[in-house]
Amino acid sequence: MASPLRAAAFADDAAGRQDKLKNSDSASHSTAPADTFFLPGPVLLLGAPGVGKGTQAQLLVTRYGIPQISTGDLLRGNIARGTELGLKAKAIMSSGRLVDDGIVNQMVLHRLQENDTHRGYILDGYPRTLDQASFLDATLASLDLPPRLPVVAISIVVAYDQLLQRITGRRICPTCKSIYNIHFNPPQVEGVCDLDACALTQRADDTEPVFIERMRTFEEQTAPVIAHYRALGRFEEADGDQSVDAVNAAIQTALLLLRQQVPQAAGR
Ligand SMILES: [Zn+2]
């Protein structure tokens, strides 16, 4: 069952082996070297606006030494390189329409065949719809791409009111770009930057009506995707209302759990 590729990955790193033996509580050291023993496989990271998904994705990239694949980056990359798919996407976008599933799926399909994905990858913003999730599952099963693991989904969960405060409480210094929060990290003097005494500003989007609309969209889009992975036993939640390191540890614990539950080799 261990392919030569996996065997090579195992032999790569003796330190990673030790890491794997520790319990998951100790899995939070973000300064640790990339864990090249554990095979994370494809991981879909989900989270509402303001949960800190981007930060967590980056920590997982460092932790496991795997790439992050986001639809935004794929679109920009394909357009910048002038690929056939990029040109199609550009034409659609410049006519004011949304790039359809078919094009996004093809971009992902190409990306998954690049060399850096053989141990896994963090999916960000894809699959966003049930159709995309089904396409991805079918593709992974039929292409037999390493690491031959199915997609698992982990949602970073933060209570609605907490998220609302994170976003509507955000204040930014226009000069030094320092970020404050009037609820959780206020400046010493109200409305004034600690570093340069400039008046703090609020982004036009950081308001309750905008937040409510973004949450509604997020929940509408994400609910079917979550239901899909939950039904397959490939979904876990991670408590996002903790320190950055603690959230990351919770995600890693969820991932270890999912990989124990999920058959190690999909379809074989
Ligand atoms: Zn400042």
PDB file of C-alpha atoms and ligand atoms in Angstrom:
ATOM      1  CA  MET A   1       0.000   0.000   0.000  1.00  0.00           C
ATOM      2  CA  ALA A   2       2.921   2.383   0.577  1.00  0.00           C
ATOM      3  CA  SER A   3       3.814   3.606  -2.880  1.00  0.00           C
ATOM      4  CA  PRO A   4       7.481   4.426  -3.604  1.00  0.00           C
ATOM      5  CA  LEU A   5       6.504   8.081  -3.465  1.00  0.00           C
ATOM      6  CA  ARG A   6       5.067   7.819   0.011  1.00  0.00           C
ATOM      7  CA  ALA A   7       7.999   5.723   1.168  1.00  0.00           C
ATOM      8  CA  ALA A   8      10.347   8.447  -0.052  1.00  0.00           C
ATOM      9  CA  ALA A   9       8.351  11.076   1.780  1.00  0.00           C
ATOM     10  CA  PHE A  10       8.622   9.019   4.959  1.00  0.00           C
ATOM     11  CA  ALA A  11      12.378   8.578   4.641  1.00  0.00           C
ATOM     12  CA  ASP A  12      12.757  12.293   4.036  1.00  0.00           C
ATOM     13  CA  ASP A  13      12.444  13.402   7.548  1.00  0.00           C
ATOM     14  CA  ALA A  14      13.167  11.713  10.817  1.00  0.00           C
ATOM     15  CA  ALA A  15      12.213  14.755  12.880  1.00  0.00           C
ATOM     16  CA  GLY A  16       8.695  14.690  11.462  1.00  0.00           C
ATOM     17  CA  ARG A  17       8.365  11.122  12.702  1.00  0.00           C
ATOM     18  CA  GLN A  18       8.937  12.275  16.261  1.00  0.00           C
ATOM     19  CA  ASP A  19       6.418  15.030  15.830  1.00  0.00           C
ATOM     20  CA  LYS A  20       3.783  12.557  14.761  1.00  0.00           C
ATOM     21  CA  LEU A  21       4.278  10.567  17.944  1.00  0.00           C
ATOM     22  CA  LYS A  22       3.514  13.508  20.191  1.00  0.00           C
ATOM     23  CA  ASN A  23      -0.074  14.107  21.135  1.00  0.00           C
ATOM     24  CA  SER A  24      -2.024  16.775  19.338  1.00  0.00           C
ATOM     25  CA  ASP A  25      -1.758  19.255  22.209  1.00  0.00           C
ATOM     26  CA  SER A  26       1.832  19.860  21.291  1.00  0.00           C
ATOM     27  CA  ALA A  27       1.045  20.334  17.634  1.00  0.00           C
ATOM     28  CA  SER A  28       0.722  24.087  17.963  1.00  0.00           C
ATOM     29  CA  HIS A  29       4.345  25.190  17.726  1.00  0.00           C
ATOM     30  CA  SER A  30       4.230  27.368  14.658  1.00  0.00           C
ATOM     31  CA  THR A  31       8.017  27.701  14.706  1.00  0.00           C
ATOM     32  CA  ALA A  32       8.501  23.942  14.290  1.00  0.00           C
ATOM     33  CA  PRO A  33       9.964  22.735  10.982  1.00  0.00           C
ATOM     34  CA  ALA A  34       7.507  21.632   8.323  1.00  0.00           C
ATOM     35  CA  ASP A  35       5.943  18.309   9.308  1.00  0.00           C
ATOM     36  CA  THR A  36       6.876  16.093   6.383  1.00  0.00           C
ATOM     37  CA  PHE A  37       5.809  12.810   7.975  1.00  0.00           C
ATOM     38  CA  PHE A  38       2.078  13.313   8.311  1.00  0.00           C
ATOM     39  CA  LEU A  39       0.299  13.372   4.961  1.00  0.00           C
ATOM     40  CA  PRO A  40      -2.336  16.112   5.235  1.00  0.00           C
ATOM     41  CA  GLY A  41      -3.852  15.478   1.775  1.00  0.00           C
ATOM     42  CA  PRO A  42      -6.395  17.929   0.324  1.00  0.00           C
ATOM     43  CA  VAL A  43      -7.850  20.136   3.070  1.00  0.00           C
ATOM     44  CA  LEU A  44     -10.699  22.529   2.428  1.00  0.00           C
ATOM     45  CA  LEU A  45     -10.592  25.350   4.956  1.00  0.00           C
ATOM     46  CA  LEU A  46     -13.910  27.106   5.540  1.00  0.00           C
ATOM     47  CA  GLY A  47     -14.743  30.154   7.597  1.00  0.00           C
ATOM     48  CA  ALA A  48     -16.988  33.196   7.643  1.00  0.00           C
ATOM     49  CA  PRO A  49     -15.592  36.690   7.004  1.00  0.00           C
ATOM     50  CA  GLY A  50     -13.434  37.697   9.957  1.00  0.00           C
ATOM     51  CA  VAL A  51     -12.588  34.240  11.369  1.00  0.00           C
ATOM     52  CA  GLY A  52      -8.930  34.552  10.389  1.00  0.00           C
ATOM     53  CA  LYS A  53      -8.972  31.912   7.656  1.00  0.00           C
ATOM     54  CA  GLY A  54      -6.095  33.479   5.722  1.00  0.00           C
ATOM     55  CA  THR A  55      -3.805  33.495   8.756  1.00  0.00           C
ATOM     56  CA  GLN A  56      -4.691  29.895   9.582  1.00  0.00           C
ATOM     57  CA  ALA A  57      -4.151  28.754   5.993  1.00  0.00           C
ATOM     58  CA  GLN A  58      -0.661  30.275   6.021  1.00  0.00           C
ATOM     59  CA  LEU A  59       0.203  28.527   9.295  1.00  0.00           C
ATOM     60  CA  LEU A  60      -0.886  25.180   7.830  1.00  0.00           C
ATOM     61  CA  VAL A  61       1.174  25.833   4.698  1.00  0.00           C
ATOM     62  CA  THR A  62       4.242  26.371   6.902  1.00  0.00           C
ATOM     63  CA  ARG A  63       3.426  23.517   9.234  1.00  0.00           C
ATOM     64  CA  TYR A  64       2.971  20.858   6.568  1.00  0.00           C
ATOM     65  CA  GLY A  65       5.079  22.297   3.760  1.00  0.00           C
ATOM     66  CA  ILE A  66       2.181  22.167   1.282  1.00  0.00           C
ATOM     67  CA  PRO A  67       0.761  24.864  -1.023  1.00  0.00           C
ATOM     68  CA  GLN A  68      -2.380  26.900  -0.608  1.00  0.00           C
ATOM     69  CA  ILE A  69      -4.652  26.817  -3.633  1.00  0.00           C
ATOM     70  CA  SER A  70      -7.124  29.656  -3.847  1.00  0.00           C
ATOM     71  CA  THR A  71      -9.462  30.406  -6.729  1.00  0.00           C
ATOM     72  CA  GLY A  72      -8.508  34.079  -6.572  1.00  0.00           C
ATOM     73  CA  ASP A  73      -4.821  33.260  -7.058  1.00  0.00           C
ATOM     74  CA  LEU A  74      -5.607  30.741  -9.788  1.00  0.00           C
ATOM     75  CA  LEU A  75      -7.688  33.256 -11.703  1.00  0.00           C
ATOM     76  CA  ARG A  76      -5.089  36.011 -11.396  1.00  0.00           C
ATOM     77  CA  GLY A  77      -2.279  33.590 -12.297  1.00  0.00           C
ATOM     78  CA  ASN A  78      -4.030  32.219 -15.380  1.00  0.00           C
ATOM     79  CA  ILE A  79      -4.916  35.704 -16.564  1.00  0.00           C
ATOM     80  CA  ALA A  80      -1.383  37.001 -15.935  1.00  0.00           C
ATOM     81  CA  ARG A  81       0.168  34.061 -17.831  1.00  0.00           C
ATOM     82  CA  GLY A  82      -2.353  34.454 -20.650  1.00  0.00           C
ATOM     83  CA  THR A  83      -3.402  30.792 -20.599  1.00  0.00           C
ATOM     84  CA  GLU A  84      -6.378  29.694 -22.681  1.00  0.00           C
ATOM     85  CA  LEU A  85      -8.486  29.460 -19.505  1.00  0.00           C
ATOM     86  CA  GLY A  86      -7.180  32.826 -18.345  1.00  0.00           C
ATOM     87  CA  LEU A  87      -8.201  34.485 -21.609  1.00  0.00           C
ATOM     88  CA  LYS A  88     -11.683  32.957 -21.359  1.00  0.00           C
ATOM     89  CA  ALA A  89     -12.031  34.094 -17.758  1.00  0.00           C
ATOM     90  CA  LYS A  90     -10.850  37.583 -18.618  1.00  0.00           C
ATOM     91  CA  ALA A  91     -13.439  37.918 -21.390  1.00  0.00           C
ATOM     92  CA  ILE A  92     -16.217  36.782 -19.057  1.00  0.00           C
ATOM     93  CA  MET A  93     -15.121  39.114 -16.262  1.00  0.00           C
ATOM     94  CA  SER A  94     -14.758  42.138 -18.513  1.00  0.00           C
ATOM     95  CA  SER A  95     -18.345  41.618 -19.666  1.00  0.00           C
ATOM     96  CA  GLY A  96     -19.368  41.879 -16.015  1.00  0.00           C
ATOM     97  CA  ARG A  97     -20.302  38.239 -15.563  1.00  0.00           C
ATOM     98  CA  LEU A  98     -19.013  35.715 -13.017  1.00  0.00           C
ATOM     99  CA  VAL A  99     -16.530  33.087 -14.135  1.00  0.00           C
ATOM    100  CA  ASP A 100     -18.476  29.825 -14.307  1.00  0.00           C
ATOM    101  CA  ASP A 101     -17.799  26.540 -12.529  1.00  0.00           C
ATOM    102  CA  GLY A 102     -16.491  24.907 -15.692  1.00  0.00           C
ATOM    103  CA  ILE A 103     -13.572  27.299 -16.080  1.00  0.00           C
ATOM    104  CA  VAL A 104     -12.751  27.339 -12.374  1.00  0.00           C
ATOM    105  CA  ASN A 105     -12.857  23.515 -12.302  1.00  0.00           C
ATOM    106  CA  GLN A 106     -10.435  23.311 -15.229  1.00  0.00           C
ATOM    107  CA  MET A 107      -8.022  25.750 -13.571  1.00  0.00           C
ATOM    108  CA  VAL A 108      -8.094  23.657 -10.399  1.00  0.00           C
ATOM    109  CA  LEU A 109      -7.651  20.462 -12.418  1.00  0.00           C
ATOM    110  CA  HIS A 110      -4.462  21.840 -13.979  1.00  0.00           C
ATOM    111  CA  ARG A 111      -3.191  23.163 -10.675  1.00  0.00           C
ATOM    112  CA  LEU A 112      -3.655  19.809  -8.902  1.00  0.00           C
ATOM    113  CA  GLN A 113      -1.327  18.159 -11.398  1.00  0.00           C
ATOM    114  CA  GLU A 114       1.631  20.382 -10.515  1.00  0.00           C
ATOM    115  CA  ASN A 115       4.481  18.797  -8.595  1.00  0.00           C
ATOM    116  CA  ASP A 116       4.031  20.574  -5.282  1.00  0.00           C
ATOM    117  CA  THR A 117       0.637  18.994  -4.541  1.00  0.00           C
ATOM    118  CA  HIS A 118       1.759  15.387  -4.000  1.00  0.00           C
ATOM    119  CA  ARG A 119       1.508  15.555  -0.181  1.00  0.00           C
ATOM    120  CA  GLY A 120      -1.597  17.689  -0.039  1.00  0.00           C
ATOM    121  CA  TYR A 121      -2.761  21.280  -0.269  1.00  0.00           C
ATOM    122  CA  ILE A 122      -4.963  23.810   1.477  1.00  0.00           C
ATOM    123  CA  LEU A 123      -8.017  24.674  -0.595  1.00  0.00           C
ATOM    124  CA  ASP A 124      -9.240  28.221  -0.086  1.00  0.00           C
ATOM    125  CA  GLY A 125     -12.446  29.372  -1.757  1.00  0.00           C
ATOM    126  CA  TYR A 126     -12.842  26.109  -3.669  1.00  0.00           C
ATOM    127  CA  PRO A 127     -15.026  24.068  -3.835  1.00  0.00           C
ATOM    128  CA  ARG A 128     -17.525  26.842  -3.226  1.00  0.00           C
ATOM    129  CA  THR A 129     -20.576  25.047  -4.645  1.00  0.00           C
ATOM    130  CA  LEU A 130     -21.952  21.526  -4.545  1.00  0.00           C
ATOM    131  CA  ASP A 131     -21.162  21.107  -8.258  1.00  0.00           C
ATOM    132  CA  GLN A 132     -17.543  22.064  -7.655  1.00  0.00           C
ATOM    133  CA  ALA A 133     -17.316  19.682  -4.674  1.00  0.00           C
ATOM    134  CA  SER A 134     -18.703  16.808  -6.749  1.00  0.00           C
ATOM    135  CA  PHE A 135     -16.342  17.621  -9.600  1.00  0.00           C
ATOM    136  CA  LEU A 136     -13.366  17.666  -7.250  1.00  0.00           C
ATOM    137  CA  ASP A 137     -14.304  14.354  -5.601  1.00  0.00           C
ATOM    138  CA  ALA A 138     -14.799  12.664  -8.974  1.00  0.00           C
ATOM    139  CA  THR A 139     -11.574  14.140 -10.340  1.00  0.00           C
ATOM    140  CA  LEU A 140      -9.466  13.002  -7.409  1.00  0.00           C
ATOM    141  CA  ALA A 141     -10.976   9.524  -7.561  1.00  0.00           C
ATOM    142  CA  SER A 142     -10.438   9.147 -11.312  1.00  0.00           C
ATOM    143  CA  LEU A 143      -7.056  10.853 -11.777  1.00  0.00           C
ATOM    144  CA  ASP A 144      -5.368   8.868  -9.047  1.00  0.00           C
ATOM    145  CA  LEU A 145      -3.177  11.829  -8.118  1.00  0.00           C
ATOM    146  CA  PRO A 146      -0.895  11.527  -5.109  1.00  0.00           C
ATOM    147  CA  PRO A 147      -1.358  11.613  -2.155  1.00  0.00           C
ATOM    148  CA  ARG A 148      -4.505   9.607  -3.091  1.00  0.00           C
ATOM    149  CA  LEU A 149      -6.489  10.997  -0.192  1.00  0.00           C
ATOM    150  CA  PRO A 150     -10.007  12.409  -0.410  1.00  0.00           C
ATOM    151  CA  VAL A 151     -10.821  16.022   0.413  1.00  0.00           C
ATOM    152  CA  VAL A 152     -11.629  16.751   4.047  1.00  0.00           C
ATOM    153  CA  ALA A 153     -13.290  19.995   5.138  1.00  0.00           C
ATOM    154  CA  ILE A 154     -12.603  21.933   8.329  1.00  0.00           C
ATOM    155  CA  SER A 155     -14.697  24.934   9.290  1.00  0.00           C
ATOM    156  CA  ILE A 156     -13.316  27.598  11.629  1.00  0.00           C
ATOM    157  CA  VAL A 157     -16.290  28.543  13.763  1.00  0.00           C
ATOM    158  CA  VAL A 158     -16.722  31.845  15.602  1.00  0.00           C
ATOM    159  CA  ALA A 159     -19.968  33.028  17.220  1.00  0.00           C
ATOM    160  CA  TYR A 160     -21.938  35.561  15.180  1.00  0.00           C
ATOM    161  CA  ASP A 161     -21.771  38.384  17.761  1.00  0.00           C
ATOM    162  CA  GLN A 162     -18.045  37.896  18.211  1.00  0.00           C
ATOM    163  CA  LEU A 163     -17.494  38.178  14.444  1.00  0.00           C
ATOM    164  CA  LEU A 164     -19.710  41.241  14.274  1.00  0.00           C
ATOM    165  CA  GLN A 165     -17.585  42.934  16.950  1.00  0.00           C
ATOM    166  CA  ARG A 166     -14.351  41.899  15.252  1.00  0.00           C
ATOM    167  CA  ILE A 167     -15.419  43.585  12.051  1.00  0.00           C
ATOM    168  CA  THR A 168     -17.446  46.613  13.166  1.00  0.00           C
ATOM    169  CA  GLY A 169     -14.915  47.357  15.941  1.00  0.00           C
ATOM    170  CA  ARG A 170     -11.961  47.472  13.556  1.00  0.00           C
ATOM    171  CA  ARG A 171     -10.135  50.806  13.323  1.00  0.00           C
ATOM    172  CA  ILE A 172      -7.116  51.514  11.152  1.00  0.00           C
ATOM    173  CA  CYS A 173      -4.386  54.131  11.291  1.00  0.00           C
ATOM    174  CA  PRO A 174      -4.207  55.687   7.825  1.00  0.00           C
ATOM    175  CA  THR A 175      -0.536  56.585   8.377  1.00  0.00           C
ATOM    176  CA  CYS A 176       1.180  53.490   9.807  1.00  0.00           C
ATOM    177  CA  LYS A 177      -1.602  50.990   8.967  1.00  0.00           C
ATOM    178  CA  SER A 178      -1.790  49.705  12.569  1.00  0.00           C
ATOM    179  CA  ILE A 179      -5.031  47.847  13.203  1.00  0.00           C
ATOM    180  CA  TYR A 180      -7.004  48.288  16.429  1.00  0.00           C
ATOM    181  CA  ASN A 181     -10.335  46.998  17.666  1.00  0.00           C
ATOM    182  CA  ILE A 182     -12.434  49.155  19.970  1.00  0.00           C
ATOM    183  CA  HIS A 183     -13.708  46.000  21.742  1.00  0.00           C
ATOM    184  CA  PHE A 184     -10.641  43.763  21.944  1.00  0.00           C
ATOM    185  CA  ASN A 185      -7.565  45.894  21.274  1.00  0.00           C
ATOM    186  CA  PRO A 186      -8.393  49.576  21.815  1.00  0.00           C
ATOM    187  CA  PRO A 187      -5.817  52.353  21.448  1.00  0.00           C
ATOM    188  CA  GLN A 188      -4.670  54.063  24.662  1.00  0.00           C
ATOM    189  CA  VAL A 189      -6.556  57.207  23.663  1.00  0.00           C
ATOM    190  CA  GLU A 190      -9.912  56.705  21.967  1.00  0.00           C
ATOM    191  CA  GLY A 191      -9.799  57.270  18.217  1.00  0.00           C
ATOM    192  CA  VAL A 192      -6.067  57.990  18.104  1.00  0.00           C
ATOM    193  CA  CYS A 193      -3.128  55.792  16.986  1.00  0.00           C
ATOM    194  CA  ASP A 194      -0.729  54.859  19.817  1.00  0.00           C
ATOM    195  CA  LEU A 195       2.294  55.135  17.542  1.00  0.00           C
ATOM    196  CA  ASP A 196       1.806  58.403  15.700  1.00  0.00           C
ATOM    197  CA  ALA A 197      -1.305  60.028  17.227  1.00  0.00           C
ATOM    198  CA  CYS A 198      -3.107  60.083  13.869  1.00  0.00           C
ATOM    199  CA  ALA A 199      -6.907  59.891  13.867  1.00  0.00           C
ATOM    200  CA  LEU A 200      -8.062  56.290  13.318  1.00  0.00           C
ATOM    201  CA  THR A 201     -10.430  55.490  10.470  1.00  0.00           C
ATOM    202  CA  GLN A 202     -12.954  52.760   9.729  1.00  0.00           C
ATOM    203  CA  ARG A 203     -13.167  50.949   6.391  1.00  0.00           C
ATOM    204  CA  ALA A 204     -16.362  51.660   4.504  1.00  0.00           C
ATOM    205  CA  ASP A 205     -17.092  47.904   4.421  1.00  0.00           C
ATOM    206  CA  ASP A 206     -16.657  47.333   8.155  1.00  0.00           C
ATOM    207  CA  THR A 207     -20.283  48.124   8.989  1.00  0.00           C
ATOM    208  CA  GLU A 208     -23.093  45.974  10.336  1.00  0.00           C
ATOM    209  CA  PRO A 209     -25.245  46.028   7.150  1.00  0.00           C
ATOM    210  CA  VAL A 210     -22.287  44.954   5.005  1.00  0.00           C
ATOM    211  CA  PHE A 211     -21.367  42.278   7.553  1.00  0.00           C
ATOM    212  CA  ILE A 212     -24.940  40.920   7.610  1.00  0.00           C
ATOM    213  CA  GLU A 213     -25.016  40.716   3.821  1.00  0.00           C
ATOM    214  CA  ARG A 214     -21.612  38.992   3.615  1.00  0.00           C
ATOM    215  CA  MET A 215     -22.628  36.492   6.303  1.00  0.00           C
ATOM    216  CA  ARG A 216     -25.854  35.706   4.491  1.00  0.00           C
ATOM    217  CA  THR A 217     -23.996  35.064   1.240  1.00  0.00           C
ATOM    218  CA  PHE A 218     -21.371  33.001   3.039  1.00  0.00           C
ATOM    219  CA  GLU A 219     -23.946  30.821   4.785  1.00  0.00           C
ATOM    220  CA  GLU A 220     -26.015  30.312   1.633  1.00  0.00           C
ATOM    221  CA  GLN A 221     -22.978  29.251  -0.355  1.00  0.00           C
ATOM    222  CA  THR A 222     -21.267  27.197   2.311  1.00  0.00           C
ATOM    223  CA  ALA A 223     -24.176  25.249   3.840  1.00  0.00           C
ATOM    224  CA  PRO A 224     -24.534  22.800   0.907  1.00  0.00           C
ATOM    225  CA  VAL A 225     -20.766  22.242   0.745  1.00  0.00           C
ATOM    226  CA  ILE A 226     -20.629  21.532   4.484  1.00  0.00           C
ATOM    227  CA  ALA A 227     -23.637  19.197   4.210  1.00  0.00           C
ATOM    228  CA  HIS A 228     -21.868  17.350   1.383  1.00  0.00           C
ATOM    229  CA  TYR A 229     -18.691  16.660   3.366  1.00  0.00           C
ATOM    230  CA  ARG A 230     -20.558  16.047   6.609  1.00  0.00           C
ATOM    231  CA  ALA A 231     -22.664  13.340   4.951  1.00  0.00           C
ATOM    232  CA  LEU A 232     -19.446  11.675   3.800  1.00  0.00           C
ATOM    233  CA  GLY A 233     -17.920  11.801   7.302  1.00  0.00           C
ATOM    234  CA  ARG A 234     -15.278  14.230   6.087  1.00  0.00           C
ATOM    235  CA  PHE A 235     -16.157  17.345   8.045  1.00  0.00           C
ATOM    236  CA  GLU A 236     -15.010  18.788  11.362  1.00  0.00           C
ATOM    237  CA  GLU A 237     -15.283  22.132  13.103  1.00  0.00           C
ATOM    238  CA  ALA A 238     -12.517  24.016  14.868  1.00  0.00           C
ATOM    239  CA  ASP A 239     -13.226  26.589  17.587  1.00  0.00           C
ATOM    240  CA  GLY A 240     -12.072  29.904  16.143  1.00  0.00           C
ATOM    241  CA  ASP A 241     -12.669  31.953  19.296  1.00  0.00           C
ATOM    242  CA  GLN A 242      -9.175  31.407  20.740  1.00  0.00           C
ATOM    243  CA  SER A 243      -5.638  32.660  20.193  1.00  0.00           C
ATOM    244  CA  VAL A 244      -4.211  32.202  16.700  1.00  0.00           C
ATOM    245  CA  ASP A 245      -1.965  29.348  17.897  1.00  0.00           C
ATOM    246  CA  ALA A 246      -4.817  27.611  19.738  1.00  0.00           C
ATOM    247  CA  VAL A 247      -7.059  27.817  16.661  1.00  0.00           C
ATOM    248  CA  ASN A 248      -4.284  26.322  14.589  1.00  0.00           C
ATOM    249  CA  ALA A 249      -3.832  23.484  17.087  1.00  0.00           C
ATOM    250  CA  ALA A 250      -7.591  22.838  16.934  1.00  0.00           C
ATOM    251  CA  ILE A 251      -7.454  22.651  13.121  1.00  0.00           C
ATOM    252  CA  GLN A 252      -4.533  20.223  13.242  1.00  0.00           C
ATOM    253  CA  THR A 253      -6.361  18.058  15.791  1.00  0.00           C
ATOM    254  CA  ALA A 254      -9.437  18.035  13.544  1.00  0.00           C
ATOM    255  CA  LEU A 255      -7.290  17.065  10.573  1.00  0.00           C
ATOM    256  CA  LEU A 256      -5.603  14.200  12.427  1.00  0.00           C
ATOM    257  CA  LEU A 257      -9.042  12.972  13.475  1.00  0.00           C
ATOM    258  CA  LEU A 258     -10.391  13.163   9.923  1.00  0.00           C
ATOM    259  CA  ARG A 259      -7.422  11.313   8.477  1.00  0.00           C
ATOM    260  CA  GLN A 260      -7.848   8.538  11.041  1.00  0.00           C
ATOM    261  CA  GLN A 261     -11.521   8.195  10.182  1.00  0.00           C
ATOM    262  CA  VAL A 262     -11.170   8.452   6.441  1.00  0.00           C
ATOM    263  CA  PRO A 263      -9.771   5.425   4.587  1.00  0.00           C
ATOM    264  CA  GLN A 264      -6.136   6.201   3.807  1.00  0.00           C
ATOM    265  CA  ALA A 265      -6.389   5.358   0.120  1.00  0.00           C
ATOM    266  CA  ALA A 266      -9.499   6.560  -1.660  1.00  0.00           C
ATOM    267  CA  GLY A 267     -11.029   3.986  -3.963  1.00  0.00           C
ATOM    268  CA  ARG A 268      -8.432   1.278  -3.501  1.00  0.00           C
TER     269      ARG A 268
HETATM  270 ZN    ZN B   1      -0.401  54.996  13.296  1.00  0.00          ZN
END
